[in-house]
Amino acid sequence: MAVPTETVAADLDRWTLERLPRLNSAVLDGSSPPEAMAKEVTETLAALPDPDAWSTAEARRVLVHLSLSGASLVRHYQERGIAPADQPALPLSLVPVGTGTAPFADYFVRLASRPEIGHPVRDSYAALVRWNTPTAEVRRDGEVLGRLPGVFGDDSIRTYTGEPGEAAFLVLLKKAEALELAANTVLLDFFGNGDPAADGGRGPDLLGTEAVERMHTAGALLAGVHRLNLDFPRLPAREQLRTDHFMDVLRQFATHWSPGDIPPSGAQDVEYLKRDLILGIDFPGYFAAVRRQFPALLAEERAALLSLADRTSLPARVLAAVRDSGADPARTPALAACYFLLQVNARVSASHFMLTEKYLFKPHRQREEAGLPDGPLVSHQAGTTGIVERTLRRLLDGRKRHALTFLDGADRGELLRTAGLAGEHRASSEDTDAMVRFTRQVDIA
């Protein structure tokens, strides 16, 4: 008699939470060879049923487990020189999965390719961050503004080694994306995506009171993202992500499964990408760069980004409405509100750049000066998707050079009063904790 899929999934979850971190740590400290890990992974995955037997929710959970164990095996075999450069995922071909003993990679592809899943054919940001971590709920003034679901319905966060800093990093990414999702939703639900055909040619009142309030709310939410980034390096010592662990352990799991594929990366935070398309960014060829991330995104994420491609940015639409009205730009509440929204967006970008400098580029330069070698699998000269420091700085500058920079010279106090703001968008740690919290709710069927 077949074991219920719920039981198999629960057993697999316990193994990922308890055994996988120990196995990875043992291989990393040299006390156990990769082959021993491959043997236990094979034994653990032998109970998995046919990929079509899982419910949609179970399939997503299983993809999280397979992503973590697959990335672990690929990393260790490559690091030991057992897997050749042109066959990085060789160990996965040696690991049979399920009662049908399908090769790991084949089983993964069948599960990921189910139409309602639409997952890439390797581990992903979506599985590692969004599905793995608890559901993040965003509230403001008692109203739920957004919910970014997890798929497990518990408080656990699955990591490679059990190091608290790994979980803290995933929490940062998940909560930031939840706030970004809420901000994007607040804007898109009212302003639309800039396609006149979507509403029969009758657009929203871009200069009205609701437009101003929506931009204020989005700005407050982005201030929460900014605060999360600022607070991350200041976490209690036992929760902090150590720079050496980030560079030498965590990043090295983001290696190739096939030549030229795209490993998981914060660059695949789809809500960040959507916000750039909504608010605009002065970066030639930006959407072409976004498209290069498509193989690493869920099908629904690609569709969302395509719906925003080649649309007029929100600031450009508001500015055009002001000009059509003949009003003084510096005295138009909606334009002033949009200006301060763009300002906090630039600060979010600056805080993100600060984190990459702290955890990657500055320590890499220090290591170079000391004559220390680069990362064995994932170079520290660039992000995991190959974005170098210079490009990140250009992206930051592109967000600072927004469409309303001509208001930089306006009297700040007067502009704030015009916008109806007491001050620029800022959030305290307490404000942010109240805005975004984890729940055990699972919204994905």
Short mmCIF file of C-alpha atoms in Angstrom, two decimals:
data_model
loop_
_atom_site.label_atom_id
_atom_site.label_comp_id
_atom_site.label_asym_id
_atom_site.label_seq_id
_atom_site.Cartn_x
_atom_site.Cartn_y
_atom_site.Cartn_z
CA MET A 1 0.00 0.00 0.00
CA ALA A 2 1.39 3.39 -1.02
CA VAL A 3 2.41 5.77 1.75
CA PRO A 4 0.23 8.93 1.72
CA THR A 5 1.96 11.87 0.06
CA GLU A 6 1.35 13.96 3.19
CA THR A 7 3.46 11.53 5.21
CA VAL A 8 6.25 11.42 2.63
CA ALA A 9 6.31 15.23 2.45
CA ALA A 10 6.45 15.56 6.26
CA ASP A 11 9.33 13.07 6.47
CA LEU A 12 11.20 14.95 3.75
CA ASP A 13 10.69 18.24 5.56
CA ARG A 14 12.11 16.84 8.79
CA TRP A 15 15.14 15.54 6.90
CA THR A 16 15.77 18.91 5.23
CA LEU A 17 15.45 20.76 8.52
CA GLU A 18 17.51 18.37 10.64
CA ARG A 19 19.84 16.25 8.53
CA LEU A 20 20.73 18.38 5.50
CA PRO A 21 22.47 21.13 7.52
CA ARG A 22 24.53 18.51 9.37
CA LEU A 23 25.51 16.76 6.15
CA ASN A 24 26.56 20.03 4.53
CA SER A 25 28.56 21.05 7.58
CA ALA A 26 30.30 17.66 7.66
CA VAL A 27 31.34 17.92 4.01
CA LEU A 28 32.46 21.52 4.46
CA ASP A 29 34.64 20.74 7.47
CA GLY A 30 36.11 17.68 5.77
CA SER A 31 34.75 15.11 8.20
CA SER A 32 32.59 13.43 5.54
CA PRO A 33 32.97 13.04 1.74
CA PRO A 34 30.38 14.23 -0.78
CA GLU A 35 29.71 10.60 -1.72
CA ALA A 36 28.36 9.92 1.78
CA MET A 37 25.98 12.81 1.39
CA ALA A 38 24.87 11.58 -2.04
CA LYS A 39 24.15 8.15 -0.52
CA GLU A 40 21.91 9.59 2.19
CA VAL A 41 20.15 11.91 -0.26
CA THR A 42 19.43 8.90 -2.48
CA GLU A 43 18.04 6.91 0.45
CA THR A 44 15.88 9.84 1.55
CA LEU A 45 14.44 10.57 -1.89
CA ALA A 46 13.68 6.92 -2.66
CA ALA A 47 10.23 7.24 -1.07
CA LEU A 48 9.06 10.06 -3.34
CA PRO A 49 6.06 9.19 -5.55
CA ASP A 50 5.60 10.07 -9.20
CA PRO A 51 5.85 13.86 -9.71
CA ASP A 52 2.19 14.00 -10.74
CA ALA A 53 1.06 12.43 -7.44
CA TRP A 54 1.78 15.55 -5.40
CA SER A 55 -0.84 18.22 -4.86
CA THR A 56 0.13 21.71 -6.03
CA ALA A 57 1.04 22.83 -2.50
CA GLU A 58 3.03 19.64 -1.88
CA ALA A 59 4.83 20.02 -5.20
CA ARG A 60 6.04 23.48 -4.22
CA ARG A 61 7.27 22.17 -0.86
CA VAL A 62 9.10 19.29 -2.50
CA LEU A 63 10.76 21.70 -4.94
CA VAL A 64 12.15 23.63 -1.95
CA HIS A 65 13.64 20.41 -0.57
CA LEU A 66 15.04 19.31 -3.92
CA SER A 67 16.46 22.77 -4.53
CA LEU A 68 18.42 22.73 -1.27
CA SER A 69 19.67 19.15 -1.57
CA GLY A 70 20.44 19.50 -5.28
CA ALA A 71 22.41 22.72 -4.80
CA SER A 72 24.30 21.08 -1.94
CA LEU A 73 25.37 18.08 -4.00
CA VAL A 74 26.31 20.15 -7.03
CA ARG A 75 28.39 22.52 -4.91
CA HIS A 76 30.32 19.80 -3.06
CA TYR A 77 31.08 17.72 -6.16
CA GLN A 78 32.28 20.76 -8.08
CA GLU A 79 34.34 22.06 -5.17
CA ARG A 80 36.10 18.70 -4.85
CA GLY A 81 36.73 18.56 -8.59
CA ILE A 82 34.58 15.45 -8.99
CA ALA A 83 32.17 17.13 -11.43
CA PRO A 84 33.81 18.53 -14.60
CA ALA A 85 33.16 22.15 -15.62
CA ASP A 86 31.12 21.11 -18.66
CA GLN A 87 28.97 18.76 -16.54
CA PRO A 88 28.43 20.69 -13.30
CA ALA A 89 25.35 18.71 -12.31
CA LEU A 90 26.94 15.29 -12.84
CA PRO A 91 26.15 14.22 -9.24
CA LEU A 92 22.45 14.75 -9.86
CA SER A 93 22.53 12.17 -12.65
CA LEU A 94 23.91 9.68 -10.12
CA VAL A 95 21.06 10.21 -7.63
CA PRO A 96 17.85 8.31 -8.44
CA VAL A 97 14.63 9.75 -7.05
CA GLY A 98 11.37 8.08 -6.16
CA THR A 99 9.83 4.70 -6.58
CA GLY A 100 10.39 4.99 -10.32
CA THR A 101 14.10 5.72 -9.78
CA ALA A 102 14.12 8.68 -12.16
CA PRO A 103 17.39 10.64 -12.24
CA PHE A 104 17.25 13.63 -9.88
CA ALA A 105 17.35 16.21 -12.69
CA ASP A 106 14.56 14.47 -14.63
CA TYR A 107 12.33 14.27 -11.56
CA PHE A 108 12.99 17.93 -10.76
CA VAL A 109 12.13 19.04 -14.30
CA ARG A 110 8.89 17.04 -14.38
CA LEU A 111 7.79 18.52 -11.08
CA ALA A 112 8.88 22.08 -11.90
CA SER A 113 7.27 21.99 -15.34
CA ARG A 114 3.77 21.20 -14.16
CA PRO A 115 1.60 23.99 -15.67
CA GLU A 116 0.35 25.32 -12.34
CA ILE A 117 3.91 25.42 -10.93
CA GLY A 118 5.88 27.07 -13.76
CA HIS A 119 9.19 26.78 -11.90
CA PRO A 120 12.66 26.93 -13.52
CA VAL A 121 14.50 23.66 -14.13
CA ARG A 122 16.91 24.29 -11.26
CA ASP A 123 16.81 25.87 -7.80
CA SER A 124 15.39 29.39 -7.72
CA TYR A 125 15.04 32.54 -5.66
CA ALA A 126 11.30 31.84 -5.50
CA ALA A 127 11.79 28.44 -3.87
CA LEU A 128 14.68 29.40 -1.61
CA VAL A 129 13.19 32.68 -0.34
CA ARG A 130 9.50 33.08 -1.07
CA TRP A 131 8.20 29.52 -0.68
CA ASN A 132 10.67 28.41 1.99
CA THR A 133 10.01 31.17 4.52
CA PRO A 134 6.73 31.83 6.37
CA THR A 135 3.98 33.93 4.83
CA ALA A 136 4.73 37.64 5.25
CA GLU A 137 1.74 39.89 5.83
CA VAL A 138 1.87 43.67 5.37
CA ARG A 139 -0.47 45.89 7.38
CA ARG A 140 -0.82 49.64 7.69
CA ASP A 141 -3.39 51.43 9.81
CA GLY A 142 -5.05 48.09 10.50
CA GLU A 143 -5.52 47.24 6.81
CA VAL A 144 -3.88 44.28 5.10
CA LEU A 145 -2.08 45.73 2.07
CA GLY A 146 -0.27 42.64 0.89
CA ARG A 147 0.56 39.04 1.64
CA LEU A 148 3.53 37.12 0.24
CA PRO A 149 2.81 33.44 0.85
CA GLY A 150 5.09 30.70 2.03
CA VAL A 151 4.14 27.09 1.38
CA PHE A 152 4.85 25.32 4.68
CA GLY A 153 2.51 26.89 7.22
CA ASP A 154 5.08 26.84 10.01
CA ASP A 155 7.77 29.08 11.49
CA SER A 156 10.71 27.05 10.18
CA ILE A 157 13.21 28.28 7.61
CA ARG A 158 15.19 25.66 5.73
CA THR A 159 18.88 26.49 5.29
CA TYR A 160 22.03 24.85 3.96
CA THR A 161 24.01 24.70 7.20
CA GLY A 162 21.72 25.78 10.03
CA GLU A 163 23.77 28.94 10.57
CA PRO A 164 21.40 31.58 12.06
CA GLY A 165 22.75 34.23 9.68
CA GLU A 166 21.45 32.24 6.69
CA ALA A 167 17.92 32.30 8.07
CA ALA A 168 18.24 36.00 8.94
CA PHE A 169 19.26 36.76 5.34
CA LEU A 170 16.26 34.88 3.94
CA VAL A 171 13.99 36.73 6.38
CA LEU A 172 15.38 40.06 5.17
CA LEU A 173 14.73 39.16 1.54
CA LYS A 174 11.22 37.85 2.21
CA LYS A 175 10.06 40.79 4.33
CA ALA A 176 11.54 43.30 1.89
CA GLU A 177 9.79 41.65 -1.05
CA ALA A 178 6.50 41.59 0.87
CA LEU A 179 6.70 45.34 1.48
CA GLU A 180 7.63 45.88 -2.17
CA LEU A 181 4.68 43.76 -3.28
CA ALA A 182 2.34 45.85 -1.13
CA ALA A 183 3.77 49.10 -2.50
CA ASN A 184 3.46 47.90 -6.09
CA THR A 185 -0.10 46.71 -5.50
CA VAL A 186 -1.13 50.03 -3.93
CA LEU A 187 0.14 51.82 -7.04
CA LEU A 188 -1.00 49.41 -9.75
CA ASP A 189 -4.50 48.93 -8.34
CA PHE A 190 -5.18 52.64 -8.84
CA PHE A 191 -2.82 53.88 -11.53
CA GLY A 192 -2.80 50.73 -13.68
CA ASN A 193 0.20 49.72 -15.76
CA GLY A 194 0.18 52.72 -18.07
CA ASP A 195 -1.68 50.95 -20.87
CA PRO A 196 -4.61 53.18 -21.98
CA ALA A 197 -6.30 50.22 -23.66
CA ALA A 198 -6.60 48.43 -20.31
CA ASP A 199 -9.32 50.80 -19.06
CA GLY A 200 -10.93 51.79 -22.35
CA GLY A 201 -8.79 54.90 -22.61
CA ARG A 202 -10.20 56.40 -19.40
CA GLY A 203 -7.27 56.62 -17.04
CA PRO A 204 -7.33 57.38 -13.31
CA ASP A 205 -7.28 60.93 -11.96
CA LEU A 206 -3.52 61.27 -11.75
CA LEU A 207 -3.71 64.55 -9.87
CA GLY A 208 -6.54 63.75 -7.47
CA THR A 209 -6.59 63.12 -3.74
CA GLU A 210 -6.52 59.33 -4.05
CA ALA A 211 -3.47 59.52 -6.31
CA VAL A 212 -1.66 61.51 -3.62
CA GLU A 213 -2.72 59.11 -0.85
CA ARG A 214 -1.62 56.07 -2.86
CA MET A 215 1.83 57.52 -3.43
CA HIS A 216 2.13 58.42 0.26
CA THR A 217 1.28 54.84 1.23
CA ALA A 218 3.73 53.35 -1.26
CA GLY A 219 6.41 55.70 0.04
CA ALA A 220 5.78 54.62 3.63
CA LEU A 221 6.08 50.97 2.62
CA LEU A 222 9.35 51.57 0.79
CA ALA A 223 10.64 53.38 3.86
CA GLY A 224 10.10 50.05 5.62
CA VAL A 225 12.32 48.30 3.07
CA HIS A 226 14.97 50.95 3.63
CA ARG A 227 14.79 50.37 7.40
CA LEU A 228 15.08 46.58 7.01
CA ASN A 229 18.28 47.05 5.01
CA LEU A 230 19.73 49.50 7.53
CA ASP A 231 18.91 47.24 10.48
CA PHE A 232 20.22 44.00 8.98
CA PRO A 233 23.92 44.53 9.85
CA ARG A 234 22.87 45.58 13.37
CA LEU A 235 21.06 42.38 14.31
CA PRO A 236 22.03 40.73 17.61
CA ALA A 237 25.40 38.97 17.32
CA ARG A 238 23.89 35.46 17.43
CA GLU A 239 21.64 36.29 14.43
CA GLN A 240 24.11 38.18 12.27
CA LEU A 241 25.24 36.97 8.88
CA ARG A 242 29.03 36.85 9.08
CA THR A 243 30.81 38.19 6.01
CA ASP A 244 33.04 35.13 5.71
CA HIS A 245 30.03 32.82 5.93
CA PHE A 246 28.18 34.79 3.26
CA MET A 247 31.15 34.76 0.87
CA ASP A 248 32.67 31.35 1.49
CA VAL A 249 29.67 29.23 2.43
CA LEU A 250 26.29 30.65 1.43
CA ARG A 251 27.26 32.16 -1.95
CA GLN A 252 29.12 29.04 -3.00
CA PHE A 253 25.85 27.09 -3.12
CA ALA A 254 24.72 29.39 -5.99
CA THR A 255 26.73 27.54 -8.61
CA HIS A 256 25.75 26.25 -12.04
CA TRP A 257 23.63 23.18 -12.63
CA SER A 258 24.29 23.41 -16.35
CA PRO A 259 26.73 25.61 -18.28
CA GLY A 260 25.40 29.15 -18.61
CA ASP A 261 22.31 28.77 -16.44
CA ILE A 262 21.27 31.38 -13.87
CA PRO A 263 21.65 30.64 -10.14
CA PRO A 264 19.32 32.11 -7.50
CA SER A 265 20.02 35.74 -6.67
CA GLY A 266 18.48 38.78 -5.03
CA ALA A 267 18.47 40.20 -8.57
CA GLN A 268 15.42 37.95 -9.10
CA ASP A 269 13.27 39.78 -6.54
CA VAL A 270 10.47 40.33 -9.04
CA GLU A 271 8.79 43.06 -7.00
CA TYR A 272 11.98 45.14 -7.12
CA LEU A 273 12.11 44.66 -10.88
CA LYS A 274 8.44 45.60 -11.23
CA ARG A 275 8.99 48.76 -9.19
CA ASP A 276 11.75 49.88 -11.53
CA LEU A 277 9.33 49.49 -14.43
CA ILE A 278 6.52 51.30 -12.58
CA LEU A 279 8.62 54.24 -11.36
CA GLY A 280 11.15 54.29 -14.19
CA ILE A 281 14.92 54.04 -14.15
CA ASP A 282 17.49 55.95 -16.19
CA PHE A 283 19.38 52.88 -17.38
CA PRO A 284 19.54 52.20 -21.14
CA GLY A 285 18.62 48.62 -22.00
CA TYR A 286 17.13 47.97 -18.57
CA PHE A 287 14.36 45.64 -19.73
CA ALA A 288 16.82 43.66 -21.82
CA ALA A 289 18.77 43.10 -18.60
CA VAL A 290 15.55 42.05 -16.87
CA ARG A 291 14.81 39.60 -19.68
CA ARG A 292 18.15 37.90 -19.06
CA GLN A 293 16.76 36.86 -15.66
CA PHE A 294 13.67 35.24 -17.21
CA PRO A 295 15.03 31.64 -17.19
CA ALA A 296 15.38 31.94 -13.39
CA LEU A 297 11.84 33.27 -12.81
CA LEU A 298 8.46 31.62 -12.35
CA ALA A 299 6.15 31.75 -15.37
CA GLU A 300 3.76 34.08 -13.51
CA GLU A 301 6.64 36.43 -12.70
CA ARG A 302 7.68 36.64 -16.34
CA ALA A 303 4.08 37.46 -17.31
CA ALA A 304 3.88 40.22 -14.69
CA LEU A 305 7.07 41.84 -15.93
CA LEU A 306 6.01 41.62 -19.57
CA SER A 307 2.75 43.40 -18.70
CA LEU A 308 4.82 46.39 -17.52
CA ALA A 309 7.31 46.44 -20.38
CA ASP A 310 7.32 49.45 -22.69
CA ARG A 311 4.79 51.34 -20.56
CA THR A 312 5.07 54.99 -19.61
CA SER A 313 6.40 55.31 -16.07
CA LEU A 314 4.16 56.68 -13.32
CA PRO A 315 6.23 59.88 -12.83
CA ALA A 316 6.13 60.62 -16.55
CA ARG A 317 2.35 60.15 -16.58
CA VAL A 318 1.84 62.42 -13.57
CA LEU A 319 4.16 65.05 -15.03
CA ALA A 320 2.31 64.97 -18.35
CA ALA A 321 -1.00 65.43 -16.51
CA VAL A 322 0.41 68.46 -14.67
CA ARG A 323 1.60 70.01 -17.92
CA ASP A 324 -1.76 69.36 -19.55
CA SER A 325 -3.49 71.07 -16.63
CA GLY A 326 -1.25 74.12 -16.83
CA ALA A 327 -0.59 73.96 -13.08
CA ASP A 328 2.69 74.94 -11.44
CA PRO A 329 4.61 71.65 -10.98
CA ALA A 330 6.15 72.75 -7.67
CA ARG A 331 2.69 73.53 -6.30
CA THR A 332 0.90 70.39 -7.48
CA PRO A 333 0.30 67.92 -4.60
CA ALA A 334 0.40 64.81 -6.79
CA LEU A 335 3.71 65.75 -8.38
CA ALA A 336 5.23 66.60 -5.01
CA ALA A 337 3.98 63.28 -3.61
CA CYS A 338 5.48 61.47 -6.59
CA TYR A 339 8.79 63.27 -6.05
CA PHE A 340 9.08 62.05 -2.46
CA LEU A 341 8.11 58.53 -3.54
CA LEU A 342 11.00 58.58 -6.02
CA GLN A 343 13.33 59.92 -3.34
CA VAL A 344 12.63 57.06 -0.95
CA ASN A 345 12.96 54.60 -3.83
CA ALA A 346 16.47 55.94 -4.44
CA ARG A 347 17.26 55.54 -0.73
CA VAL A 348 16.14 51.91 -0.87
CA SER A 349 18.53 51.38 -3.77
CA ALA A 350 21.34 53.08 -1.83
CA SER A 351 20.73 50.86 1.21
CA HIS A 352 20.80 47.77 -0.99
CA PHE A 353 24.08 48.93 -2.50
CA MET A 354 25.41 49.47 1.03
CA LEU A 355 24.71 45.82 1.87
CA THR A 356 26.46 44.52 -1.25
CA GLU A 357 29.44 46.72 -0.43
CA LYS A 358 29.57 45.50 3.17
CA TYR A 359 29.11 41.80 2.52
CA LEU A 360 30.78 41.37 -0.86
CA PHE A 361 32.74 44.05 -2.67
CA LYS A 362 34.67 45.66 0.21
CA PRO A 363 35.78 42.36 1.76
CA HIS A 364 36.68 41.07 -1.71
CA ARG A 365 38.97 44.05 -2.25
CA GLN A 366 40.53 43.48 1.16
CA ARG A 367 41.15 39.84 0.31
CA GLU A 368 42.68 40.77 -3.02
CA GLU A 369 45.04 43.21 -1.32
CA ALA A 370 46.03 40.45 1.11
CA GLY A 371 46.73 38.06 -1.78
CA LEU A 372 43.89 35.70 -0.87
CA PRO A 373 42.19 33.63 -3.59
CA ASP A 374 38.78 34.34 -5.09
CA GLY A 375 35.71 32.19 -4.34
CA PRO A 376 36.31 28.60 -5.53
CA LEU A 377 33.03 28.31 -7.46
CA VAL A 378 31.22 31.65 -7.30
CA SER A 379 33.51 34.62 -7.84
CA HIS A 380 33.38 37.50 -5.38
CA GLN A 381 34.06 39.97 -8.19
CA ALA A 382 30.36 40.06 -9.08
CA GLY A 383 26.94 39.07 -7.85
CA THR A 384 25.77 35.52 -8.47
CA THR A 385 24.18 36.59 -11.76
CA GLY A 386 27.35 38.36 -12.89
CA ILE A 387 26.39 41.95 -12.00
CA VAL A 388 29.59 43.79 -11.14
CA GLU A 389 29.99 46.65 -8.66
CA ARG A 390 30.18 49.27 -11.42
CA THR A 391 26.83 48.13 -12.87
CA LEU A 392 25.17 48.17 -9.45
CA ARG A 393 26.39 51.73 -8.98
CA ARG A 394 24.96 52.68 -12.39
CA LEU A 395 21.61 51.17 -11.39
CA LEU A 396 21.68 53.19 -8.18
CA ASP A 397 22.48 56.35 -10.12
CA GLY A 398 19.70 55.54 -12.58
CA ARG A 399 17.19 55.52 -9.73
CA LYS A 400 18.55 58.77 -8.35
CA ARG A 401 18.25 60.43 -11.80
CA HIS A 402 14.50 60.05 -11.84
CA ALA A 403 12.04 62.03 -13.96
CA LEU A 404 11.38 64.65 -11.28
CA THR A 405 14.93 65.66 -10.34
CA PHE A 406 14.13 69.17 -11.60
CA LEU A 407 12.37 69.60 -8.24
CA ASP A 408 15.61 69.03 -6.32
CA GLY A 409 16.15 72.78 -6.18
CA ALA A 410 12.69 73.58 -4.82
CA ASP A 411 12.29 74.64 -1.21
CA ARG A 412 12.08 71.35 0.70
CA GLY A 413 9.67 72.54 3.35
CA GLU A 414 7.32 74.06 0.80
CA LEU A 415 7.45 70.92 -1.34
CA LEU A 416 6.62 68.75 1.68
CA ARG A 417 3.68 70.99 2.54
CA THR A 418 2.48 70.80 -1.05
CA ALA A 419 2.68 67.00 -0.89
CA GLY A 420 0.83 66.98 2.41
CA LEU A 421 3.73 65.33 4.24
CA ALA A 422 5.16 66.19 7.65
CA GLY A 423 8.55 64.94 6.49
CA GLU A 424 10.25 62.69 3.97
CA HIS A 425 9.36 59.00 4.08
CA ARG A 426 11.20 57.38 7.00
CA ALA A 427 10.41 54.34 9.11
CA SER A 428 11.68 53.32 12.52
CA SER A 429 12.47 49.71 13.38
CA GLU A 430 9.27 49.61 15.43
CA ASP A 431 7.22 51.01 12.52
CA THR A 432 8.64 48.36 10.21
CA ASP A 433 8.09 45.49 12.63
CA ALA A 434 4.45 46.56 12.86
CA MET A 435 4.11 46.81 9.07
CA VAL A 436 5.44 43.38 8.08
CA ARG A 437 5.11 40.21 10.11
CA PHE A 438 5.22 36.48 9.53
CA THR A 439 2.07 34.38 9.86
CA ARG A 440 1.43 30.66 9.52
CA GLN A 441 -1.17 31.20 6.83
CA VAL A 442 -0.66 29.33 3.57
CA ASP A 443 -2.44 31.00 0.65
CA ILE A 444 -1.19 28.79 -2.17
CA ALA A 445 -3.51 25.91 -3.02
#
